[in-house]
């Protein structure tokens, strides 16, 4: 049995920040199912929202967040996060993150503006902010003597009091599969943190990396945690449409710097959908694109920023410029083909302002968690901010709480399982799930579509549970098991919401109810 003070499951911005904030006083293990820098955080292009300029204000950032959230944000959470934004940015600068500078501003840094924001307040490192932040923090993590990094370990399940037959449901650690050796380790910890990101891979088209399979949400649910607002899946309006451009995002900042959405004939269409046009929040822009594509039978629409100079584009969007050019698209001369794609899971495991879940000694931070910040739709660039602020909050809470006693934990039992005779069922079920979730639980929904998805999910759930009970676990099986459970939570939540609000749009319930109420699901005992 491996023993640590802290077990962090996930190596994105939330997990690495938390590790560094605890490492001087705790022994920490970070498990990550691929390599250290594989995850959604490193893919983030746009930046981090924070009130840094004298022309901006906390009240305006809070109001922009509440407006985007369509009545479902927790105002106390929004205020807490936004008030702690500048210290979070200062901490990153102190760690050495090379944010893009601009001597002509009162901050000394270049700030951009994205959809839903009333001011330029997005601090960034060109158009590869996540990569710059993660590279910087990863070097600190690798150098710290109190941090043990376990790469290619995928968590199977949390070890809790309920599962051990105790009267109190504490979390004692987790079982994890080493996907290189196929060995299962028992990892004991005083405190365990779920920082596994979102669930974009439940959909056929997504901007997320392959690791985004809802692991933390599914494990938290099985451990006894409530989840909330899982129906609110944000579809990013502009994912590059190209057969060789898997999951490549065209940053919101392209529209913030003047990019215009057009039909194939060059007609601009966003002003007909919203007075804010291309700078409307993501849910509105994504639905507008979806509407135009379905109405006209289009494979994609186009994002045009060719009116900007080559020098401007190379300075502001070097990654996007180079990637598009490698695919034969010169964005200085021609528009970029784009489609919406699943991007961000606004719901997740219910936590408080300390990152605590319903299970003692179990925390959730980042996209895995539902803090109340995002409501029915996340404001652009509030995601990395949430990771930072709640990593700090959880770290303070952990250090202020006396450590629980480690107890002997049962080893993983493989005595009654065998090797699978056929693994084709996993790949087939994975493909089926992602296709019907895209078709039936996408940007625009109906009750009949949701019910069809629910029926198929139940059949898949039965097949996978039988497979899990009888065969040795594999990384693909564990991810599929988590994806199917997460899909079920999304559909359950969507069926229970009889209105259209934010990211959830139902043709059967097109109006928004006067009272905004979160969807909270509770696991059965």
Coordinates of C-alpha atoms in Angstrom, one line a residue:
X1 CA 0.0 0.0 0.0
X2 CA 1.3 3.4 -1.0
X3 CA 0.8 6.1 1.7
X4 CA 0.8 9.9 1.3
X5 CA -0.6 12.9 3.1
X6 CA -2.3 14.1 0.0
X7 CA -3.5 12.2 -3.1
X8 CA -4.3 14.5 -6.1
X9 CA -6.0 12.7 -9.0
X10 CA -5.3 14.8 -12.1
X11 CA -2.4 17.0 -13.3
X12 CA -4.2 20.0 -14.8
X13 CA -3.9 23.6 -13.5
X14 CA -6.1 22.8 -10.4
X15 CA -4.1 19.8 -9.4
X16 CA -0.6 21.2 -10.0
X17 CA -1.5 24.5 -8.2
X18 CA -2.8 22.7 -5.2
X19 CA 0.2 20.4 -5.1
X20 CA 2.6 23.4 -5.1
X21 CA 0.6 25.2 -2.4
X22 CA 0.8 22.1 -0.1
X23 CA 4.2 20.6 -0.9
X24 CA 6.2 22.5 1.7
X25 CA 4.1 21.0 4.5
X26 CA 2.7 17.7 3.1
X27 CA 3.9 14.6 1.2
X28 CA 1.9 14.5 -2.0
X29 CA 1.2 12.0 -4.8
X30 CA -0.1 13.2 -8.2
X31 CA -1.6 10.5 -10.4
X32 CA -2.2 11.3 -14.0
X33 CA -3.5 8.8 -16.5
X34 CA -1.2 9.9 -19.3
X35 CA 1.9 12.1 -19.0
X36 CA 2.2 15.2 -16.8
X37 CA 1.3 17.7 -19.5
X38 CA -1.6 15.8 -21.2
X39 CA -4.9 17.4 -20.3
X40 CA -7.3 20.2 -21.0
X41 CA -5.4 22.9 -19.1
X42 CA -2.4 22.8 -21.4
X43 CA -4.7 23.2 -24.4
X44 CA -6.3 26.4 -23.1
X45 CA -5.6 29.2 -25.6
X46 CA -7.4 32.4 -24.5
X47 CA -6.2 33.2 -21.0
X48 CA -7.4 34.0 -17.5
X49 CA -10.1 36.5 -16.6
X50 CA -9.2 38.9 -13.8
X51 CA -9.8 42.6 -13.0
X52 CA -6.3 44.0 -13.5
X53 CA -6.9 47.3 -15.2
X54 CA -8.0 50.6 -13.6
X55 CA -10.6 50.9 -16.3
X56 CA -12.3 47.7 -15.1
X57 CA -14.1 46.8 -11.8
X58 CA -14.9 43.8 -9.7
X59 CA -18.6 44.7 -9.9
X60 CA -18.5 44.6 -13.7
X61 CA -16.7 41.2 -13.8
X62 CA -19.2 39.8 -11.3
X63 CA -22.1 41.1 -13.3
X64 CA -20.7 39.7 -16.6
X65 CA -20.4 36.3 -14.9
X66 CA -23.9 36.4 -13.5
X67 CA -25.3 37.5 -16.9
X68 CA -23.6 34.7 -18.8
X69 CA -24.8 32.2 -16.1
X70 CA -28.5 33.0 -16.9
X71 CA -29.6 33.3 -13.3
X72 CA -28.1 30.1 -12.0
X73 CA -24.7 31.4 -10.7
X74 CA -24.2 31.5 -7.0
X75 CA -23.6 35.3 -6.4
X76 CA -21.5 34.6 -3.3
X77 CA -19.3 32.2 -5.2
X78 CA -18.9 34.6 -8.2
X79 CA -17.9 37.4 -5.8
X80 CA -15.4 35.1 -3.9
X81 CA -13.7 33.9 -7.1
X82 CA -13.5 37.3 -8.7
X83 CA -12.2 39.0 -5.6
X84 CA -9.4 36.4 -5.4
X85 CA -8.6 36.6 -9.1
X86 CA -5.7 39.2 -8.9
X87 CA -3.9 37.4 -6.1
X88 CA -4.1 34.2 -8.2
X89 CA -2.6 36.0 -11.2
X90 CA 0.1 37.5 -9.0
X91 CA 1.0 34.0 -7.8
X92 CA 1.4 32.8 -11.4
X93 CA 3.5 35.7 -12.3
X94 CA 5.6 35.0 -9.2
X95 CA 6.1 31.4 -10.4
X96 CA 7.5 32.8 -13.7
X97 CA 4.6 32.4 -16.1
X98 CA 5.5 34.5 -19.2
X99 CA 2.3 36.5 -19.8
X100 CA 2.3 38.7 -22.9
X101 CA 3.4 42.2 -22.0
X102 CA 2.3 45.6 -23.3
X103 CA 4.0 48.7 -22.1
X104 CA 1.2 50.9 -23.3
X105 CA -1.3 49.7 -20.6
X106 CA -1.7 50.5 -17.0
X107 CA -1.0 46.9 -16.0
X108 CA 2.1 46.4 -18.1
X109 CA 0.4 43.3 -19.7
X110 CA -1.7 42.9 -22.8
X111 CA -5.3 42.2 -22.0
X112 CA -7.8 40.9 -24.5
X113 CA -11.6 40.8 -24.5
X114 CA -13.8 37.8 -25.1
X115 CA -17.5 37.1 -25.6
X116 CA -19.7 38.2 -22.7
X117 CA -17.0 40.5 -21.1
X118 CA -17.6 44.2 -20.8
X119 CA -13.9 45.1 -20.7
X120 CA -10.5 43.8 -21.8
X121 CA -9.6 41.7 -18.8
X122 CA -8.1 38.4 -20.2
X123 CA -4.4 38.1 -19.3
X124 CA -2.7 35.7 -21.6
X125 CA 0.5 34.3 -23.0
X126 CA 0.0 34.9 -26.7
X127 CA -2.6 32.2 -27.8
X128 CA -1.1 29.4 -25.8
X129 CA -1.8 30.5 -22.2
X130 CA -2.5 27.0 -20.8
X131 CA 0.7 25.6 -22.3
X132 CA 2.8 28.5 -20.8
X133 CA 1.2 28.1 -17.3
X134 CA 1.4 24.3 -17.2
X135 CA 5.0 24.2 -18.5
X136 CA 6.0 26.7 -15.7
X137 CA 4.2 24.8 -12.9
X138 CA 5.2 21.4 -14.1
X139 CA 8.9 22.3 -13.8
X140 CA 8.3 23.3 -10.2
X141 CA 6.4 20.1 -9.4
X142 CA 9.1 17.9 -10.9
X143 CA 11.8 19.7 -8.8
X144 CA 9.9 19.5 -5.5
X145 CA 11.2 16.7 -3.1
X146 CA 7.8 16.3 -1.4
X147 CA 5.8 15.6 -4.7
X148 CA 5.7 12.1 -6.2
X149 CA 4.4 12.0 -9.7
X150 CA 2.8 8.7 -10.9
X151 CA 2.3 9.0 -14.6
X152 CA 0.1 6.5 -16.6
X153 CA -1.9 5.7 -13.5
X154 CA -5.7 5.8 -13.9
X155 CA -7.9 5.9 -10.8
X156 CA -10.4 3.1 -10.7
X157 CA -12.4 4.1 -7.7
X158 CA -12.2 6.0 -4.4
X159 CA -11.9 4.0 -1.2
X160 CA -14.6 5.2 1.2
X161 CA -16.1 4.4 4.5
X162 CA -19.4 3.3 2.9
X163 CA -17.5 0.7 0.8
X164 CA -15.6 -0.5 3.8
X165 CA -18.8 -0.9 5.9
X166 CA -18.1 2.1 8.2
X167 CA -20.8 4.3 9.7
X168 CA -19.0 7.5 8.6
X169 CA -18.3 8.0 4.9
X170 CA -14.7 9.3 4.9
X171 CA -12.4 9.0 1.8
X172 CA -9.3 7.0 2.6
X173 CA -7.6 7.1 -0.9
X174 CA -8.1 5.3 -4.1
X175 CA -7.3 2.2 -6.2
X176 CA -5.3 3.0 -9.4
X177 CA -4.3 1.0 -12.4
X178 CA -0.8 1.4 -13.8
X179 CA -1.8 1.2 -17.5
X180 CA 1.8 0.2 -18.5
X181 CA 2.2 -2.7 -16.1
X182 CA -1.5 -3.6 -15.7
X183 CA -1.0 -3.7 -11.9
X184 CA -3.5 -2.1 -9.5
X185 CA -2.1 -0.1 -6.5
X186 CA -3.8 0.8 -3.3
X187 CA -3.0 4.4 -2.5
X188 CA -3.9 5.7 1.0
X189 CA -4.1 9.4 1.9
X190 CA -5.3 11.7 4.6
X191 CA -7.0 13.9 2.0
X192 CA -7.9 13.1 -1.6
X193 CA -8.6 15.6 -4.3
X194 CA -10.5 15.0 -7.6
X195 CA -9.0 17.3 -10.3
X196 CA -9.7 15.2 -13.3
X197 CA -11.3 17.8 -15.6
X198 CA -14.5 17.5 -17.6
X199 CA -16.3 15.0 -19.7
X200 CA -16.1 16.3 -23.3
X201 CA -15.3 12.9 -24.7
X202 CA -18.8 11.8 -24.1
X203 CA -19.6 13.6 -27.3
X204 CA -18.5 12.8 -30.9
X205 CA -17.1 16.3 -31.5
X206 CA -15.1 18.0 -28.7
X207 CA -12.3 20.4 -28.2
X208 CA -11.2 18.3 -25.2
X209 CA -8.2 16.0 -25.1
X210 CA -8.8 12.2 -25.0
X211 CA -8.4 12.3 -21.2
X212 CA -11.6 14.2 -20.6
X213 CA -13.8 11.2 -19.8
X214 CA -15.7 12.4 -16.7
X215 CA -13.6 10.2 -14.3
X216 CA -13.8 12.5 -11.2
X217 CA -17.5 13.1 -11.6
X218 CA -18.2 9.4 -11.9
X219 CA -16.0 8.4 -9.1
X220 CA -17.4 11.1 -6.8
X221 CA -21.0 10.0 -7.6
X222 CA -20.1 6.4 -6.8
X223 CA -18.5 7.5 -3.6
X224 CA -21.7 9.3 -2.5
X225 CA -21.3 12.9 -3.7
X226 CA -24.1 14.9 -5.1
X227 CA -23.7 16.4 -8.6
X228 CA -25.4 19.5 -9.9
X229 CA -26.3 21.1 -13.3
X230 CA -24.9 18.4 -15.5
X231 CA -27.3 19.4 -18.3
X232 CA -25.2 22.5 -18.9
X233 CA -22.5 21.3 -21.4
X234 CA -20.8 24.3 -23.1
X235 CA -20.3 23.9 -26.8
X236 CA -17.5 26.1 -28.0
X237 CA -18.7 27.9 -31.1
X238 CA -15.5 27.7 -33.1
X239 CA -13.6 24.4 -33.4
X240 CA -11.5 24.1 -36.6
X241 CA -13.4 22.1 -39.2
X242 CA -10.8 20.0 -41.0
X243 CA -10.3 16.2 -41.4
X244 CA -6.8 16.4 -40.0
X245 CA -7.4 18.9 -37.2
X246 CA -8.7 16.8 -34.4
X247 CA -10.1 18.9 -31.5
X248 CA -8.3 22.1 -32.5
X249 CA -9.9 25.1 -30.9
X250 CA -10.1 28.6 -32.5
X251 CA -9.9 30.8 -29.5
X252 CA -12.7 33.1 -28.4
X253 CA -10.1 35.9 -28.6
X254 CA -10.1 35.7 -32.4
X255 CA -13.7 37.1 -32.2
X256 CA -12.6 39.4 -29.4
X257 CA -10.0 41.0 -31.7
X258 CA -12.5 41.5 -34.6
X259 CA -13.2 38.1 -36.2
X260 CA -16.5 37.9 -38.1
X261 CA -18.7 34.8 -38.5
X262 CA -19.9 34.3 -42.1
X263 CA -21.9 31.9 -44.2
X264 CA -20.1 30.3 -47.2
X265 CA -21.3 33.1 -49.5
X266 CA -19.7 35.7 -47.2
X267 CA -22.8 36.9 -45.5
X268 CA -22.5 37.9 -41.8
X269 CA -25.2 36.3 -39.7
X270 CA -24.6 36.9 -36.0
X271 CA -26.2 40.4 -35.8
X272 CA -29.6 38.7 -36.8
X273 CA -29.3 36.5 -33.7
X274 CA -28.0 38.9 -31.0
X275 CA -27.2 42.6 -30.7
X276 CA -23.8 41.7 -29.3
X277 CA -23.1 39.8 -32.6
X278 CA -19.8 37.8 -32.4
X279 CA -19.2 39.0 -28.8
X280 CA -22.4 37.3 -27.5
X281 CA -21.8 34.6 -24.9
X282 CA -20.8 31.2 -26.1
X283 CA -24.2 29.5 -25.8
X284 CA -25.9 32.1 -28.1
X285 CA -23.1 32.0 -30.7
X286 CA -23.1 28.2 -30.7
X287 CA -26.8 27.9 -31.1
X288 CA -26.7 30.5 -33.9
X289 CA -24.1 28.5 -35.8
X290 CA -26.1 25.3 -35.2
X291 CA -29.2 27.0 -36.5
X292 CA -27.6 28.3 -39.6
X293 CA -25.9 25.0 -40.4
X294 CA -29.1 23.0 -40.0
X295 CA -31.3 25.6 -41.9
X296 CA -28.9 25.7 -44.9
X297 CA -27.5 22.1 -44.7
X298 CA -24.0 23.3 -44.1
X299 CA -21.0 21.3 -42.9
X300 CA -19.5 24.4 -41.3
X301 CA -19.5 28.2 -41.2
X302 CA -16.5 30.5 -41.5
X303 CA -14.7 32.8 -39.1
X304 CA -13.0 35.7 -40.9
X305 CA -10.2 37.8 -39.5
X306 CA -8.3 38.3 -42.8
X307 CA -8.9 42.0 -42.5
X308 CA -6.1 42.1 -39.9
X309 CA -2.5 42.2 -41.0
X310 CA -0.2 39.2 -41.0
X311 CA 2.0 40.9 -38.4
X312 CA -1.0 41.3 -36.1
X313 CA -2.1 37.7 -36.5
X314 CA 1.3 36.3 -36.0
X315 CA 1.8 38.4 -32.9
X316 CA -1.6 37.7 -31.3
X317 CA -2.4 34.2 -32.6
X318 CA 0.9 32.5 -33.4
X319 CA -0.3 29.0 -32.6
X320 CA -3.6 29.3 -34.5
X321 CA -1.8 31.0 -37.5
X322 CA 0.8 28.2 -37.7
X323 CA -1.7 25.4 -37.2
X324 CA -4.1 26.6 -39.9
X325 CA -1.2 27.4 -42.3
X326 CA 0.0 23.8 -41.8
X327 CA -3.4 22.6 -43.1
X328 CA -3.4 25.0 -46.1
X329 CA -5.5 27.7 -44.5
X330 CA -3.9 31.2 -44.6
X331 CA -6.0 33.1 -42.0
X332 CA -4.5 36.4 -43.3
X333 CA -6.1 35.7 -46.7
X334 CA -9.1 33.4 -46.1
X335 CA -11.7 32.6 -43.5
X336 CA -11.4 29.7 -41.1
X337 CA -13.9 26.8 -41.4
X338 CA -15.4 26.2 -38.0
X339 CA -18.1 24.2 -36.2
X340 CA -19.3 24.0 -32.6
X341 CA -17.9 21.3 -30.4
X342 CA -18.4 20.1 -26.8
X343 CA -16.0 22.2 -24.7
X344 CA -16.7 22.5 -21.0
X345 CA -18.7 20.7 -18.3
X346 CA -20.4 23.5 -16.3
X347 CA -21.9 21.0 -13.8
X348 CA -20.0 18.5 -11.6
X349 CA -19.5 17.4 -8.0
X350 CA -21.1 19.8 -5.5
X351 CA -18.5 21.6 -3.4
X352 CA -18.4 24.5 -0.9
X353 CA -16.1 27.5 -1.0
X354 CA -13.3 25.4 0.4
X355 CA -13.6 22.7 -2.3
X356 CA -15.1 20.2 0.1
X357 CA -17.5 17.6 -1.2
X358 CA -20.2 15.6 0.7
X359 CA -17.6 12.9 1.6
X360 CA -15.2 13.8 4.4
X361 CA -11.5 14.3 3.4
X362 CA -12.5 14.4 -0.3
X363 CA -12.2 17.6 -2.3
X364 CA -13.0 18.5 -5.9
X365 CA -11.4 21.4 -7.8
X366 CA -11.5 22.6 -11.4
X367 CA -13.9 21.4 -14.1
X368 CA -14.7 18.3 -12.0
X369 CA -16.4 20.5 -9.4
X370 CA -19.7 22.4 -9.3
X371 CA -18.9 25.5 -7.2
X372 CA -21.8 27.6 -8.4
X373 CA -19.5 30.0 -10.4
X374 CA -20.7 29.1 -13.9
X375 CA -24.5 28.7 -13.5
X376 CA -26.1 27.8 -16.8
X377 CA -23.2 29.0 -19.0
X378 CA -19.6 29.7 -18.2
X379 CA -18.2 33.1 -19.0
X380 CA -15.1 32.8 -21.2
X381 CA -11.7 32.5 -19.4
X382 CA -13.3 32.0 -16.0
X383 CA -12.3 28.4 -16.0
X384 CA -8.6 28.6 -15.4
X385 CA -9.4 31.3 -12.8
X386 CA -11.7 28.9 -10.9
X387 CA -8.9 26.3 -10.9
X388 CA -6.5 28.7 -9.3
X389 CA -8.9 30.2 -6.7
X390 CA -10.2 26.9 -5.5
X391 CA -6.8 25.3 -5.4
X392 CA -5.8 28.0 -3.0
X393 CA -9.0 27.6 -1.0
X394 CA -8.7 23.8 -0.7
X395 CA -5.0 24.1 0.3
X396 CA -5.8 26.5 3.1
X397 CA -8.6 24.3 4.4
X398 CA -6.5 21.1 4.3
X399 CA -3.6 22.8 6.2
X400 CA -6.1 24.2 8.8
X401 CA -7.7 20.8 9.4
X402 CA -6.1 18.1 11.6
X403 CA -5.0 15.1 9.6
X404 CA -7.1 12.0 10.0
X405 CA -5.6 8.7 10.9
X406 CA -4.5 6.4 8.1
X407 CA -6.0 2.9 8.4
X408 CA -5.1 -0.4 6.7
X409 CA -6.9 -0.7 3.4
X410 CA -8.0 -3.9 1.6
X411 CA -6.0 -4.7 -1.5
X412 CA -7.6 -4.7 -4.9
X413 CA -9.3 -8.1 -5.4
X414 CA -8.8 -9.8 -8.8
X415 CA -9.4 -13.4 -7.6
X416 CA -12.7 -13.8 -9.4
X417 CA -12.0 -12.2 -12.8
X418 CA -10.3 -13.3 -16.0
X419 CA -8.7 -11.7 -19.1
X420 CA -11.3 -10.5 -21.6
X421 CA -11.8 -12.8 -24.6
X422 CA -12.9 -9.9 -26.8
X423 CA -12.3 -6.2 -26.2
X424 CA -14.2 -5.1 -29.4
X425 CA -17.2 -4.5 -27.2
X426 CA -15.4 -1.5 -25.5
X427 CA -14.6 0.3 -28.8
X428 CA -18.0 -0.4 -30.2
X429 CA -19.8 0.9 -27.1
X430 CA -17.6 3.9 -26.9
X431 CA -18.4 4.9 -30.5
X432 CA -22.1 4.3 -30.0
X433 CA -22.2 6.4 -26.9
X434 CA -20.5 9.4 -28.4
X435 CA -22.6 9.3 -31.6
X436 CA -26.0 9.2 -29.9
X437 CA -25.0 11.8 -27.3
X438 CA -24.1 14.1 -30.2
X439 CA -27.3 13.3 -32.0
X440 CA -29.7 13.4 -29.0
X441 CA -28.2 15.4 -26.2
X442 CA -26.4 18.2 -28.2
X443 CA -26.9 21.9 -28.6
X444 CA -30.7 21.7 -29.3
X445 CA -32.7 19.0 -27.4
X446 CA -36.1 17.5 -27.3
X447 CA -37.7 15.2 -24.7
X448 CA -38.0 12.4 -27.2
X449 CA -34.3 12.6 -28.1
X450 CA -33.3 12.6 -24.5
X451 CA -35.5 9.5 -23.8
X452 CA -33.9 7.7 -26.7
X453 CA -30.5 8.5 -25.3
X454 CA -31.5 7.3 -21.8
X455 CA -32.8 4.0 -23.2
X456 CA -29.5 3.3 -25.0
X457 CA -27.4 4.4 -21.9
X458 CA -29.2 1.9 -19.7
X459 CA -28.4 -0.9 -22.2
X460 CA -24.7 0.1 -22.3
X461 CA -24.7 0.4 -18.5
X462 CA -25.8 -3.2 -18.1
X463 CA -23.2 -4.5 -20.7
X464 CA -20.3 -2.5 -19.1
X465 CA -21.2 -3.5 -15.5
X466 CA -21.2 -7.1 -16.5
X467 CA -17.9 -6.7 -18.3
X468 CA -16.4 -4.9 -15.3
X469 CA -17.5 -7.6 -12.9
X470 CA -16.0 -10.5 -14.9
X471 CA -12.8 -9.3 -16.5
X472 CA -9.5 -7.6 -15.5
X473 CA -9.8 -3.8 -15.7
X474 CA -8.1 -1.9 -18.5
X475 CA -7.8 1.9 -19.0
X476 CA -10.3 1.8 -21.9
X477 CA -12.8 -0.1 -19.8
X478 CA -12.5 2.3 -16.9
X479 CA -12.9 5.4 -19.1
X480 CA -15.9 3.9 -20.8
X481 CA -17.5 3.0 -17.5
X482 CA -17.1 6.6 -16.3
X483 CA -18.3 8.1 -19.6
X484 CA -21.5 6.1 -19.6
X485 CA -22.2 7.1 -16.0
X486 CA -21.5 10.7 -16.8
X487 CA -23.7 10.5 -19.8
X488 CA -26.5 9.2 -17.6
X489 CA -26.1 12.1 -15.2
X490 CA -26.3 14.6 -18.1
X491 CA -29.5 13.0 -19.5
X492 CA -31.1 12.7 -16.1
X493 CA -30.4 16.4 -15.5
X494 CA -31.6 17.5 -18.9
X495 CA -34.9 15.5 -18.6
X496 CA -35.6 17.2 -15.2
X497 CA -35.3 20.7 -16.6
X498 CA -38.6 21.8 -18.1
X499 CA -37.4 25.1 -19.6
X500 CA -34.6 26.5 -21.8
X501 CA -31.9 28.3 -19.9
X502 CA -28.3 29.0 -20.8
X503 CA -26.6 26.0 -22.4
X504 CA -29.7 23.8 -22.1
X505 CA -32.1 24.5 -25.0
X506 CA -35.2 22.3 -25.4
X507 CA -37.7 22.6 -28.3
X508 CA -40.4 21.2 -26.0
X509 CA -39.8 23.9 -23.3
X510 CA -38.5 26.9 -25.3
X511 CA -39.2 29.5 -22.6
X512 CA -37.2 30.3 -19.5
X513 CA -39.0 29.9 -16.1
X514 CA -39.2 32.9 -13.8
X515 CA -37.4 31.1 -11.0
X516 CA -33.9 29.8 -11.6
X517 CA -33.3 26.5 -9.7
X518 CA -30.2 24.3 -9.9
X519 CA -30.6 20.6 -10.8
X520 CA -29.1 18.6 -8.0
X521 CA -28.9 14.8 -8.2
X522 CA -28.3 12.7 -5.1
X523 CA -26.9 9.1 -5.2
X524 CA -29.1 6.4 -3.8
X525 CA -27.7 4.8 -0.6

